[in-house]
Coordinates of C-alpha atoms and ligand atoms in Angstrom, one line a residue:
X27 CA 128.9 49.2 20.6
X28 CA 127.4 49.6 17.2
X29 CA 123.7 50.5 17.3
X30 CA 121.3 47.6 16.7
X31 CA 120.1 46.8 13.2
X32 CA 116.6 47.8 14.2
X33 CA 117.4 51.4 14.9
X34 CA 117.4 52.2 11.2
X35 CA 115.7 49.1 9.7
X36 CA 113.0 49.1 7.0
X37 CA 110.6 46.4 8.1
X38 CA 108.1 44.9 5.7
X39 CA 104.8 43.6 7.1
X40 CA 103.6 40.3 5.5
X41 CA 100.0 39.5 6.0
X42 CA 100.3 35.8 5.4
X43 CA 96.8 35.0 4.2
X44 CA 97.1 37.6 1.4
X45 CA 100.8 37.4 0.3
X46 CA 101.2 34.2 -1.7
X47 CA 99.3 31.0 -1.8
X48 CA 101.2 27.8 -2.6
X49 CA 98.4 25.2 -2.3
X50 CA 95.5 26.8 -4.2
X51 CA 93.1 27.1 -1.2
X52 CA 92.8 30.8 -1.8
X53 CA 94.7 31.6 1.5
X54 CA 98.3 32.6 1.5
X55 CA 100.7 30.4 3.4
X56 CA 104.3 30.1 4.7
X57 CA 105.7 28.1 1.7
X58 CA 104.2 30.8 -0.5
X59 CA 106.1 33.5 1.5
X60 CA 109.3 31.5 1.3
X61 CA 109.0 31.2 -2.4
X62 CA 108.7 35.0 -2.8
X63 CA 111.4 36.1 -0.4
X64 CA 113.5 37.0 -3.4
X65 CA 111.1 39.9 -4.0
X66 CA 111.8 41.4 -0.6
X67 CA 115.6 41.0 -1.0
X68 CA 115.3 42.8 -4.4
X69 CA 113.1 45.5 -3.0
X70 CA 115.8 46.1 -0.4
X71 CA 114.1 45.8 3.0
X72 CA 115.9 44.6 6.1
X73 CA 113.3 42.5 7.9
X74 CA 109.9 41.0 7.6
X75 CA 107.2 41.0 10.2
X76 CA 104.7 38.2 9.8
X77 CA 101.1 38.7 11.1
X78 CA 99.9 35.6 13.0
X79 CA 100.1 32.1 11.4
X80 CA 99.3 30.1 14.6
X81 CA 96.4 27.6 14.9
X82 CA 93.3 29.6 15.1
X83 CA 89.6 29.5 14.2
X84 CA 90.3 32.7 12.2
X85 CA 87.6 34.7 13.9
X86 CA 89.8 37.7 13.6
X87 CA 92.1 36.6 10.8
X88 CA 94.5 34.8 13.2
X89 CA 94.6 37.4 16.0
X90 CA 92.6 34.8 17.9
X91 CA 95.3 32.3 18.8
X92 CA 94.4 28.8 19.9
X93 CA 98.0 27.5 20.3
X94 CA 101.0 29.8 20.5
X95 CA 103.5 27.1 19.7
X96 CA 102.4 25.8 16.4
X97 CA 101.4 26.7 12.8
X98 CA 97.8 26.5 11.5
X99 CA 97.6 23.9 8.8
X100 CA 96.0 26.6 6.7
X101 CA 99.5 28.3 6.6
X102 CA 101.7 25.2 6.7
X103 CA 103.6 23.5 9.5
X104 CA 106.3 24.3 12.0
X105 CA 108.8 22.8 9.6
X106 CA 107.6 25.4 7.0
X107 CA 108.2 28.1 9.6
X108 CA 111.7 26.8 10.2
X109 CA 112.4 26.8 6.5
X110 CA 111.1 30.3 6.1
X111 CA 113.3 31.6 8.9
X112 CA 116.4 29.9 7.5
X113 CA 115.8 31.1 3.9
X114 CA 115.1 34.6 5.1
X115 CA 118.4 34.6 7.0
X116 CA 120.2 33.3 4.0
X117 CA 118.9 36.3 2.1
X118 CA 120.0 38.7 4.9
X119 CA 116.4 39.3 6.1
X120 CA 115.5 39.3 9.8
X121 CA 112.2 37.7 10.8
X122 CA 109.8 39.2 13.4
X123 CA 106.7 37.2 14.4
X124 CA 103.5 38.5 15.9
X125 CA 102.6 37.8 19.6
X126 CA 99.1 38.2 20.8
X127 CA 99.1 38.3 24.6
X128 CA 96.0 40.4 25.4
X129 CA 93.6 37.6 24.5
X130 CA 93.5 34.0 23.3
X131 CA 91.0 32.4 21.0
X132 CA 87.9 31.0 22.7
X133 CA 89.1 27.7 21.2
X134 CA 92.3 27.8 23.3
X135 CA 92.5 24.8 25.7
X136 CA 92.6 27.3 28.6
X137 CA 89.3 29.0 27.7
X138 CA 87.6 25.7 27.0
X139 CA 88.7 24.6 30.5
X140 CA 87.5 27.8 32.0
X141 CA 84.0 27.4 30.4
X142 CA 83.8 23.8 31.8
X143 CA 85.0 24.9 35.3
X144 CA 83.1 26.6 38.1
X145 CA 83.0 30.3 39.0
X146 CA 86.0 31.1 41.2
X147 CA 88.1 28.2 39.9
X148 CA 91.8 28.5 38.9
X149 CA 90.7 27.8 35.3
X150 CA 88.4 30.9 35.3
X151 CA 91.2 32.8 37.0
X152 CA 93.2 32.9 33.8
X153 CA 90.6 35.1 32.2
X154 CA 88.5 38.0 33.4
X155 CA 85.2 36.4 34.5
X156 CA 82.7 38.4 36.6
X157 CA 79.2 38.0 37.9
X158 CA 76.6 40.1 36.1
X159 CA 74.8 43.0 37.6
X160 CA 71.1 43.2 38.5
X161 CA 69.1 40.7 40.6
X162 CA 69.6 37.8 38.2
X163 CA 73.0 38.9 36.9
X164 CA 71.6 39.6 33.5
X165 CA 73.4 42.9 33.1
X166 CA 77.1 43.0 32.0
X167 CA 79.6 43.8 34.9
X168 CA 80.4 47.2 33.4
X169 CA 79.6 49.3 30.4
X170 CA 82.7 48.7 28.3
X171 CA 82.3 48.3 24.6
X172 CA 84.3 46.1 22.3
X173 CA 86.7 47.7 19.8
X174 CA 84.8 45.9 17.1
X175 CA 81.4 47.2 18.3
X176 CA 78.8 45.8 20.8
X177 CA 79.4 45.0 24.5
X178 CA 82.8 43.9 25.6
X179 CA 81.2 41.2 27.8
X180 CA 79.5 37.9 26.9
X181 CA 77.5 35.8 29.2
X182 CA 78.3 32.1 29.6
X183 CA 75.9 29.2 29.8
X184 CA 77.2 27.3 32.8
X185 CA 77.9 23.6 32.5
X186 CA 74.6 22.9 34.3
X187 CA 72.7 24.8 31.6
X188 CA 71.9 28.0 33.6
X189 CA 72.9 31.5 32.5
X190 CA 76.1 32.2 34.3
X191 CA 79.1 34.5 34.6
X192 CA 80.3 37.0 32.0
X193 CA 83.8 37.2 30.4
X194 CA 85.6 40.2 29.1
X195 CA 86.6 40.5 25.4
X196 CA 87.9 43.9 24.3
X197 CA 87.7 42.6 20.7
X198 CA 85.5 39.8 19.3
X199 CA 83.5 37.4 21.5
X200 CA 85.9 34.7 20.3
X201 CA 88.9 36.6 21.8
X202 CA 88.6 36.4 25.6
X203 CA 91.0 38.8 27.5
X204 CA 93.6 37.1 29.6
X205 CA 94.1 38.0 33.3
X206 CA 97.6 39.3 33.4
X207 CA 97.5 39.6 37.2
X208 CA 97.7 35.9 37.2
X209 CA 101.4 34.7 37.4
X210 CA 100.6 31.6 35.4
X211 CA 99.9 33.8 32.4
X212 CA 103.1 35.7 32.8
X213 CA 105.1 32.4 33.0
X214 CA 103.3 31.0 30.0
X215 CA 104.3 33.9 27.7
X216 CA 107.9 33.9 28.9
X217 CA 107.9 30.3 27.7
X218 CA 106.3 31.2 24.4
X219 CA 108.9 33.9 23.8
X220 CA 111.6 31.3 24.3
X221 CA 109.9 28.9 22.0
X222 CA 110.2 31.2 19.1
X223 CA 113.5 32.7 20.1
X224 CA 114.9 29.2 20.1
X225 CA 113.6 28.7 16.6
X226 CA 115.7 31.7 15.5
X227 CA 113.3 34.6 15.2
X228 CA 114.7 38.1 15.5
X229 CA 111.8 39.6 17.4
X230 CA 108.2 40.0 18.2
X231 CA 105.5 42.5 17.3
X232 CA 103.4 42.7 20.4
X233 CA 99.6 42.9 19.7
X234 CA 97.6 45.4 21.8
X235 CA 100.6 46.0 24.0
X236 CA 98.7 48.7 25.8
X237 CA 95.8 46.5 26.8
X238 CA 97.2 43.7 29.0
X239 CA 96.5 45.3 32.4
X240 CA 93.0 46.7 33.3
X241 CA 92.3 49.2 36.0
X242 CA 91.6 46.9 39.0
X243 CA 88.1 48.2 39.7
X244 CA 87.0 47.8 36.0
X245 CA 85.4 51.2 36.3
X246 CA 82.7 52.2 33.8
X247 CA 83.9 54.2 30.8
X248 CA 81.3 56.3 29.2
X249 CA 83.4 57.6 26.3
X250 CA 83.1 55.8 23.0
X251 CA 85.5 52.9 22.6
X252 CA 88.5 53.7 20.5
X253 CA 91.5 51.5 20.2
X254 CA 93.6 54.7 20.3
X255 CA 93.7 55.5 24.0
X256 CA 93.2 59.2 23.7
X257 CA 95.6 60.0 26.6
X258 CA 95.9 63.6 25.9
X259 CA 97.0 65.5 29.0
X260 CA 93.6 66.9 29.6
X261 CA 91.7 63.6 29.2
X262 CA 91.3 60.8 31.8
X263 CA 93.0 57.6 30.9
X264 CA 90.6 54.8 29.8
X265 CA 90.5 52.0 32.4
X266 CA 91.3 49.4 29.8
X267 CA 94.3 51.0 28.0
X268 CA 97.8 52.1 28.8
X269 CA 97.8 51.2 32.5
X270 CA 101.1 51.6 34.2
X271 CA 101.3 47.9 35.1
X272 CA 102.0 46.9 31.5
X273 CA 105.5 48.1 31.7
X274 CA 106.6 45.6 34.3
X275 CA 105.5 42.8 31.8
X276 CA 107.8 44.2 29.1
X277 CA 110.7 44.7 31.4
X278 CA 110.5 41.0 32.2
X279 CA 110.3 40.1 28.5
X280 CA 113.2 42.3 27.7
X281 CA 115.4 40.4 30.2
X282 CA 114.5 37.2 28.3
X283 CA 115.4 38.7 24.9
X284 CA 118.7 40.1 26.3
X285 CA 119.6 36.6 27.5
X286 CA 119.7 35.4 23.8
X287 CA 122.5 36.1 21.4
X288 CA 122.0 38.3 18.4
X289 CA 120.0 41.5 18.5
X290 CA 116.3 40.5 19.1
X291 CA 113.6 43.0 19.4
X292 CA 110.2 43.8 20.8
X293 CA 107.9 46.1 18.9
X294 CA 104.8 47.6 20.7
X295 CA 101.5 47.9 18.9
X296 CA 100.1 50.4 21.4
X297 CA 97.5 52.8 20.2
X298 CA 98.5 55.4 22.8
X299 CA 98.9 59.1 22.6
X300 CA 100.5 61.6 23.1
X301 CA 104.0 60.7 21.8
X302 CA 105.4 61.0 25.4
X303 CA 103.1 58.2 26.6
X304 CA 104.1 55.9 23.8
X305 CA 107.8 56.7 24.5
X306 CA 107.4 55.0 27.9
X307 CA 107.1 51.7 26.0
X308 CA 110.6 52.1 24.6
X309 CA 112.5 53.1 27.7
X310 CA 116.0 51.4 27.7
X311 CA 114.8 48.4 29.7
X312 CA 111.5 47.8 27.9
X313 CA 110.7 47.4 24.2
X314 CA 112.9 48.5 21.3
X315 CA 110.3 50.1 19.1
X316 CA 106.7 51.2 19.1
X317 CA 104.6 51.9 16.1
X318 CA 104.0 55.6 15.5
X319 CA 100.3 55.7 14.9
X320 CA 100.1 59.4 15.4
X321 CA 102.2 59.8 12.3
X322 CA 100.1 57.3 10.4
X323 CA 96.9 59.3 11.3
X324 CA 98.3 62.7 10.5
X325 CA 96.6 64.8 7.8
X326 CA 98.5 65.6 4.6
X327 CA 99.3 69.2 5.3
X328 CA 102.7 70.8 5.9
X329 CA 102.0 72.1 9.4
X330 CA 100.5 68.8 10.6
X331 CA 103.3 66.7 9.2
X332 CA 105.9 69.1 10.6
X333 CA 104.3 68.9 14.0
X334 CA 104.0 65.2 14.2
X335 CA 107.6 64.6 12.9
X336 CA 109.0 67.0 15.4
X337 CA 107.0 65.7 18.3
X338 CA 107.8 62.1 17.4
X339 CA 111.6 62.7 17.3
X340 CA 111.6 64.6 20.5
X341 CA 109.6 62.0 22.4
X342 CA 111.8 59.1 21.4
X343 CA 115.0 61.1 21.7
X344 CA 114.1 61.7 25.3
X345 CA 114.2 58.0 26.1
X346 CA 117.1 57.2 23.7
X347 CA 115.0 55.0 21.3
X348 CA 114.7 55.2 17.5
X349 CA 111.7 56.9 16.1
X350 CA 109.5 54.7 13.9
X351 CA 107.4 55.7 10.9
X352 CA 104.5 53.9 9.3
X353 CA 101.8 54.8 6.7
X354 CA 99.9 51.6 6.2
X355 CA 99.1 48.3 7.8
X356 CA 96.4 45.6 7.9
X357 CA 94.1 47.6 10.1
X358 CA 93.8 50.9 8.3
X359 CA 92.9 52.2 4.8
X360 CA 95.9 51.9 2.6
X361 CA 97.7 55.2 2.3
X362 CA 97.5 55.3 -1.5
X363 CA 93.7 55.6 -0.9
X364 CA 93.5 57.3 2.4
X365 CA 95.5 60.3 1.1
X366 CA 93.0 60.6 -1.7
X367 CA 90.0 61.1 0.6
X368 CA 88.6 64.6 0.7
X369 CA 88.5 64.7 4.6
X370 CA 92.2 64.5 5.6
X371 CA 93.2 63.1 9.0
X372 CA 89.9 61.2 9.5
X373 CA 89.9 57.5 10.1
X374 CA 87.0 55.9 8.3
X375 CA 86.8 52.2 9.3
X376 CA 86.6 50.8 5.8
X377 CA 85.2 52.1 2.5
X378 CA 82.5 50.3 0.5
X379 CA 80.0 50.6 -2.2
X380 CA 77.9 53.8 -1.7
X381 CA 80.6 55.5 0.5
X382 CA 82.5 58.6 -0.7
X383 CA 85.3 57.2 -2.9
X384 CA 88.9 58.4 -2.7
X385 CA 90.5 60.2 -5.7
X386 CA 92.7 57.3 -6.8
X387 CA 95.2 59.4 -8.8
X388 CA 95.6 62.0 -6.1
X389 CA 95.9 59.3 -3.4
X390 CA 98.7 57.6 -5.3
X391 CA 100.5 60.8 -6.0
X392 CA 100.4 61.8 -2.4
X393 CA 101.0 58.3 -1.3
X394 CA 104.3 58.2 -3.2
X395 CA 105.3 61.7 -1.9
X396 CA 104.5 60.6 1.7
X397 CA 106.6 57.5 1.3
X398 CA 109.6 59.4 0.0
X399 CA 109.2 61.8 2.9
X400 CA 108.9 59.0 5.4
X401 CA 111.9 57.0 4.0
X402 CA 114.1 60.1 4.3
X403 CA 113.4 60.4 8.0
X404 CA 115.9 59.1 10.6
X405 CA 114.8 56.0 12.5
X406 CA 113.1 52.8 11.4
X407 CA 110.2 52.5 8.9
X408 CA 107.5 50.0 8.3
X409 CA 106.1 49.1 5.0
X410 CA 102.9 47.0 4.4
X411 CA 102.8 44.4 1.7
X412 CA 101.6 45.8 -1.6
X413 CA 102.3 49.5 -0.9
X414 CA 105.5 49.1 -2.9
X415 CA 103.1 48.5 -5.9
X416 CA 101.1 51.6 -5.0
X417 CA 98.2 49.2 -4.2
X418 CA 95.0 51.1 -3.3
X419 CA 92.4 50.0 -0.8
X420 CA 89.7 47.8 -2.4
X421 CA 86.9 50.3 -1.9
X422 CA 84.1 48.5 -3.6
X423 CA 84.3 45.1 -2.0
X424 CA 80.9 43.5 -2.0
X425 CA 79.6 43.5 1.6
X426 CA 78.6 39.9 1.4
X427 CA 82.3 39.0 1.0
X428 CA 83.4 40.9 4.1
X429 CA 85.1 38.8 6.8
X430 CA 86.3 41.4 9.4
X431 CA 84.2 40.8 12.5
X432 CA 83.8 44.6 12.8
X433 CA 81.2 44.5 10.0
X434 CA 78.8 42.2 11.8
X435 CA 79.6 43.4 15.4
X436 CA 78.9 47.0 14.4
X437 CA 75.5 46.1 13.0
X438 CA 76.8 46.9 9.5
X439 CA 77.7 50.4 10.3
X440 CA 81.5 50.0 10.1
X441 CA 82.7 48.2 7.0
X442 CA 86.0 47.3 8.7
X443 CA 89.4 46.3 7.4
X444 CA 89.0 43.8 4.6
X445 CA 89.7 46.4 1.9
X446 CA 93.4 46.6 2.8
X447 CA 93.7 42.8 3.2
X448 CA 92.9 41.7 -0.4
X449 CA 95.5 39.2 -1.8
X450 CA 98.2 41.1 -3.7
X451 CA 98.9 41.0 -7.4
X452 CA 102.2 39.6 -8.7
X453 CA 101.5 38.8 -12.4
X454 CA 99.0 40.8 -14.4
X455 CA 97.9 37.9 -16.7
X456 CA 98.1 34.9 -14.3
X457 CA 95.1 33.4 -12.3
X458 CA 94.5 35.4 -9.1
X459 CA 97.2 37.8 -10.5
X460 CA 99.8 35.3 -9.4
X461 CA 98.7 35.2 -5.8
X462 CA 98.2 31.5 -6.1
X463 CA 98.2 28.8 -8.8
X464 CA 94.4 29.2 -9.4
X465 CA 91.8 31.9 -9.3
X466 CA 91.1 31.1 -5.6
X467 CA 91.3 34.1 -3.4
X468 CA 89.7 34.5 0.1
X469 CA 88.6 38.0 -0.7
X470 CA 87.8 38.9 -4.3
X471 CA 90.5 40.8 -6.2
X472 CA 89.3 43.8 -8.3
X473 CA 90.1 43.8 -12.1
X474 CA 92.3 46.9 -11.6
X475 CA 94.8 44.7 -9.7
X476 CA 96.3 43.8 -13.2
X477 CA 97.8 47.3 -13.6
X478 CA 99.4 47.2 -10.2
X479 CA 100.9 43.7 -10.6
X480 CA 104.7 43.5 -9.9
X481 CA 105.5 42.2 -13.4
X482 CA 104.0 45.4 -14.9
X483 CA 106.2 47.6 -12.8
X484 CA 109.5 45.7 -12.4
X485 CA 112.2 47.4 -14.5
X486 CA 109.8 50.2 -15.5
X487 CA 111.4 53.6 -14.7
X488 CA 109.1 55.7 -12.6
X489 CA 106.8 52.9 -11.6
X490 CA 105.8 52.8 -7.9
X491 CA 107.8 49.6 -7.4
X492 CA 111.0 51.1 -8.9
X493 CA 110.4 54.3 -7.0
X494 CA 110.4 52.4 -3.7
X495 CA 113.4 50.3 -4.7
X496 CA 115.5 53.4 -5.6
X497 CA 114.4 55.1 -2.3
X498 CA 115.5 52.1 -0.3
X499 CA 118.8 51.8 -2.1
X500 CA 119.5 55.6 -1.6
X501 CA 118.3 55.4 2.0
X502 CA 120.9 52.7 2.7
X503 CA 123.7 54.4 0.7
X504 CA 123.2 57.7 2.5
X505 CA 122.6 56.1 5.9
X506 CA 119.4 58.1 6.3
X507 CA 118.0 55.8 9.0
X508 CA 120.8 56.7 11.3
X509 CA 121.0 60.4 10.3
X510 CA 119.8 63.5 11.9
X511 CA 117.1 65.8 10.8
X512 CA 117.7 69.5 10.4
X513 CA 114.7 71.6 9.3
X514 CA 115.2 74.1 6.5
X515 CA 111.7 75.1 5.9
X516 CA 108.5 74.4 7.7
X517 CA 105.9 76.8 6.3
X518 CA 102.3 76.1 5.2
X519 CA 103.2 75.0 1.7
X520 CA 106.6 73.4 1.8
X521 CA 108.5 71.2 4.2
X522 CA 112.2 70.8 3.7
X523 CA 115.0 69.3 5.8
X524 CA 118.5 68.0 5.6
X525 CA 119.5 64.5 6.6
X526 CA 123.2 64.0 6.1
X527 CA 124.2 64.7 2.5
X528 CA 120.6 64.9 1.3
X529 CA 118.1 67.7 1.1
X530 CA 114.5 66.6 1.1
X531 CA 111.6 68.7 0.0
X532 CA 107.9 68.0 -0.1
X533 CA 105.5 70.4 -1.8
X534 CA 102.1 70.5 -0.1
X535 CA 101.1 73.8 -1.7
X536 CA 99.1 74.5 -4.9
X537 CA 102.0 76.0 -6.9
X538 CA 105.1 74.4 -8.2
X539 CA 108.3 75.4 -6.3
X540 CA 112.0 75.3 -7.3
X541 CA 113.9 72.2 -6.1
X542 CA 116.7 72.7 -3.5
X543 CA 120.1 73.4 -5.0
X544 CA 122.2 70.3 -5.9
X545 CA 121.9 67.1 -7.8
X546 CA 118.4 65.6 -8.0
X547 CA 118.7 62.0 -6.9
X548 CA 115.1 60.9 -6.6
X549 CA 111.6 62.2 -6.8
X550 CA 108.2 60.8 -6.2
X551 CA 106.9 62.0 -9.6
X552 CA 108.6 63.9 -12.5
X553 CA 109.4 67.6 -12.1
X554 CA 107.4 70.0 -14.3
X555 CA 108.7 71.3 -17.7
X556 CA 110.4 74.2 -15.9
X557 CA 112.2 71.9 -13.6
X558 CA 110.1 72.8 -10.6
X559 CA 108.6 70.5 -7.9
X560 CA 104.9 70.2 -8.5
X561 CA 102.2 69.9 -5.9
X562 CA 102.3 66.7 -3.8
X563 CA 105.8 65.7 -4.9
X564 CA 108.8 64.9 -2.7
X565 CA 112.4 65.3 -4.0
X566 CA 115.7 64.1 -2.7
X567 CA 118.6 66.2 -3.7
X568 CA 122.3 65.8 -3.0
X569 CA 123.2 69.2 -1.7
X570 CA 126.2 71.0 -3.0
Ligands
NOJ1 C1 95.6 44.6 16.6 C2 95.7 43.9 15.3 O1 96.6 44.6 14.4 C3 94.3 43.7 14.7 O2 94.3 43.2 13.4 C4 93.5 42.8 15.7 O3 92.2 42.8 15.2 C5 93.5 43.4 17.1 N1 94.8 43.8 17.5 C6 93.1 42.3 18.1 O4 94.0 41.3 18.2

């Protein structure tokens, strides 16, 4: 049987509120996306993944879902979703939607019913409610912290007006965690999967896939809260992440997907390490892919990149799954800025006015080199909207415009993720740079967006957009996604490998190096006057 499309696919993440706005409310929407699908076909990706567009109070930009079977009027209607799926299919693009099973919105009818019901009721049994500690229950049930900062528990006021039980929320207060030990929750999500599969989606990106099951005793966890589970061999596993029970859930989901025609996929968003632990999510009867966050977080040095690439390939090979690669998404600093930070491999949670600023030119240069390195690797790759324009993080966003709950919940110590979520520029001279018909934009766009606009780059040789396009075309022509990697050089300065007919070289050192022998097919920046590969440049060569 031919390997599934997803084993080598390039999947483009659309963050709906920031992609294209059709109705001038300053928030992107589904008709806006449908109107711009031609861009993605031209770019040459295989699939799109849409971040959540479901009814939601938007306490966490839609990752707080109030109804899993509808579309928020902010983004359009179910009919708009159907049209988007059909138009994408007509253009040869697969569609993956986001599924958020770890928590609902506090506006979900289930949570409203739980708040109105008594302790111990079936309604409360859908979430994780506990009595507080201390004589009057005024202390939270354990010491867990929320990923966004502050305690992971909030105390309810009971219907009779007295302070009552506490509920768990690993994220915002408005995102109560579901109780996955309850069969009703399991049944509900099987039905939600079917709802979207019946509408024709090609798969699901599963939010916080490593969080659904909590250790039964809800034991205290004194380590700082990190979404990345930190499961290195010598560290204890946090009681809220990567519990073995999650795998049973995905085996059941897999059976549902397999009962449908086509080749539908599950993708785990699981901040789990090391690579062998994440590989457990993509065993043959579970999910198809898992994001490779270890790769995303790796510092820009030859030894680090070599180590993470090698480890990633080994871990997924061991379970027969494709490796995935990703450099940017809606939760991290865009790689065109991250790679321009002086401290490599760190993970600042947002950058703002007064913070150390990245070197923009260095970041873009490295960002393009990193992208060409990534797109030459076997497996499947994820792109985040705007990276094909070389879009940087907005690193001087005024704090008063910030919307990520992290900013408030961390007591203004973590700026959060707004800087990578700013609406993207399409036309340099249009209102909101072509994001929508007017200047409305839910986060302010910086003036430098004009130089990154698609219309300034399209057809311009050497632009970031054309560099991505060429890379995607060559990747397809040379079947790099289904190739095999053979290292040629893995020193401190240069990484070089073969994948099929191509030799790929990235120069991490300080001096220019000769390119590999053969015909130069592509490079992330021009070679120097002597025909050598400068620092922070990747080349693709057809070897002789
Ligand atoms: C991961 C999502 O990518 C992020 O944006 C969200 O805040 C959390 N999960 C909670 O749903």
